[in-house]
Amino acid sequence: PLVIGLTVSPDRLVQIRLQKDFPSVGKRSFECPQGDLKLVCQEEVLASPNPRMRRVEVSVYDIAEPERRIIKLVQLVLNQ
């Protein structure tokens, strides 16, 4: 499952980086299944001390064991 989590999170972070819009501060969850694995991704966008940057955290959980995080990745996004 860790390897699969590694593919889900970076894909979402790449999507955010390629968006033209600066991500809004907030939290959301969405299903992100991989093959037979039922996963849920939790994305949190946080303000940073630099107003031109946002901190994006994406965590992946197994729906069957929602208290167990498989992976968490963090990225800073610059408003250009």
Coordinates of C-alpha atoms in Angstrom, one line a residue:
P1 CA 0.0 0.0 0.0
L2 CA 2.9 2.4 0.6
V3 CA 4.0 2.3 -3.0
I4 CA 0.5 3.0 -4.1
G5 CA 0.2 5.9 -1.7
L6 CA 3.4 7.3 -3.2
T7 CA 1.7 7.5 -6.6
V8 CA -1.5 9.0 -5.4
S9 CA -0.1 11.9 -3.4
P10 CA 2.5 13.2 -5.9
D11 CA -0.1 13.1 -8.7
R12 CA -2.4 15.4 -6.6
L13 CA 0.5 17.7 -5.7
V14 CA 1.5 18.0 -9.4
Q15 CA -2.1 18.9 -10.3
I16 CA -2.0 21.7 -7.7
R17 CA 1.3 23.0 -8.9
L18 CA 0.1 23.1 -12.5
Q19 CA -3.2 24.9 -11.7
K20 CA -3.3 28.5 -12.7
D21 CA -5.3 29.4 -9.6
F22 CA -3.6 29.8 -6.2
P23 CA -5.1 27.1 -3.9
S24 CA -7.5 28.4 -1.3
V25 CA -6.9 27.7 2.3
G26 CA -9.0 24.9 3.6
K27 CA -9.4 21.1 4.0
R28 CA -11.1 18.5 1.9
S29 CA -11.3 14.8 1.5
F30 CA -11.9 12.8 -1.6
E31 CA -11.7 9.1 -2.7
C32 CA -8.5 8.2 -4.5
P33 CA -8.8 4.4 -5.2
Q34 CA -5.8 2.6 -6.6
G35 CA -6.7 -0.8 -8.3
D36 CA -8.5 -2.9 -5.6
L37 CA -7.4 -0.6 -2.8
K38 CA -10.1 1.8 -1.5
L39 CA -8.2 4.9 -0.4
V40 CA -9.2 8.3 0.7
C41 CA -7.0 11.4 0.3
Q42 CA -7.1 14.3 2.7
E43 CA -5.8 17.6 1.4
E44 CA -5.1 20.6 3.6
V45 CA -4.0 24.0 2.3
L46 CA -2.5 26.2 4.9
A47 CA -1.4 29.9 4.9
S48 CA 2.3 30.5 5.3
P49 CA 4.2 33.4 6.8
N50 CA 4.9 34.5 3.2
P51 CA 1.5 35.6 1.7
R52 CA 2.7 34.5 -1.8
M53 CA 3.1 30.9 -0.6
R54 CA 0.7 28.2 0.6
R55 CA 1.6 24.9 2.3
V56 CA -0.2 21.9 0.9
E57 CA -0.4 18.7 2.8
V58 CA -1.8 15.5 1.2
S59 CA -2.4 12.4 3.4
V60 CA -3.6 9.0 2.1
Y61 CA -5.6 6.6 4.2
D62 CA -7.0 3.2 3.7
I63 CA -10.8 3.4 3.9
A64 CA -10.9 0.1 5.9
E65 CA -8.5 1.6 8.5
P66 CA -9.1 5.4 8.5
E67 CA -7.0 6.0 11.6
R68 CA -3.9 4.7 9.9
R69 CA -2.2 7.1 7.5
I70 CA -0.3 5.4 4.7
I71 CA 1.7 8.5 3.6
K72 CA 1.8 12.3 4.0
L73 CA 3.5 14.6 1.6
V74 CA 4.0 18.4 2.0
Q75 CA 4.7 20.9 -0.7
L76 CA 4.9 24.7 -0.9
V77 CA 3.1 26.4 -3.7
L78 CA 4.1 29.9 -4.9
N79 CA 1.6 32.4 -6.3
Q80 CA 3.1 33.7 -9.5

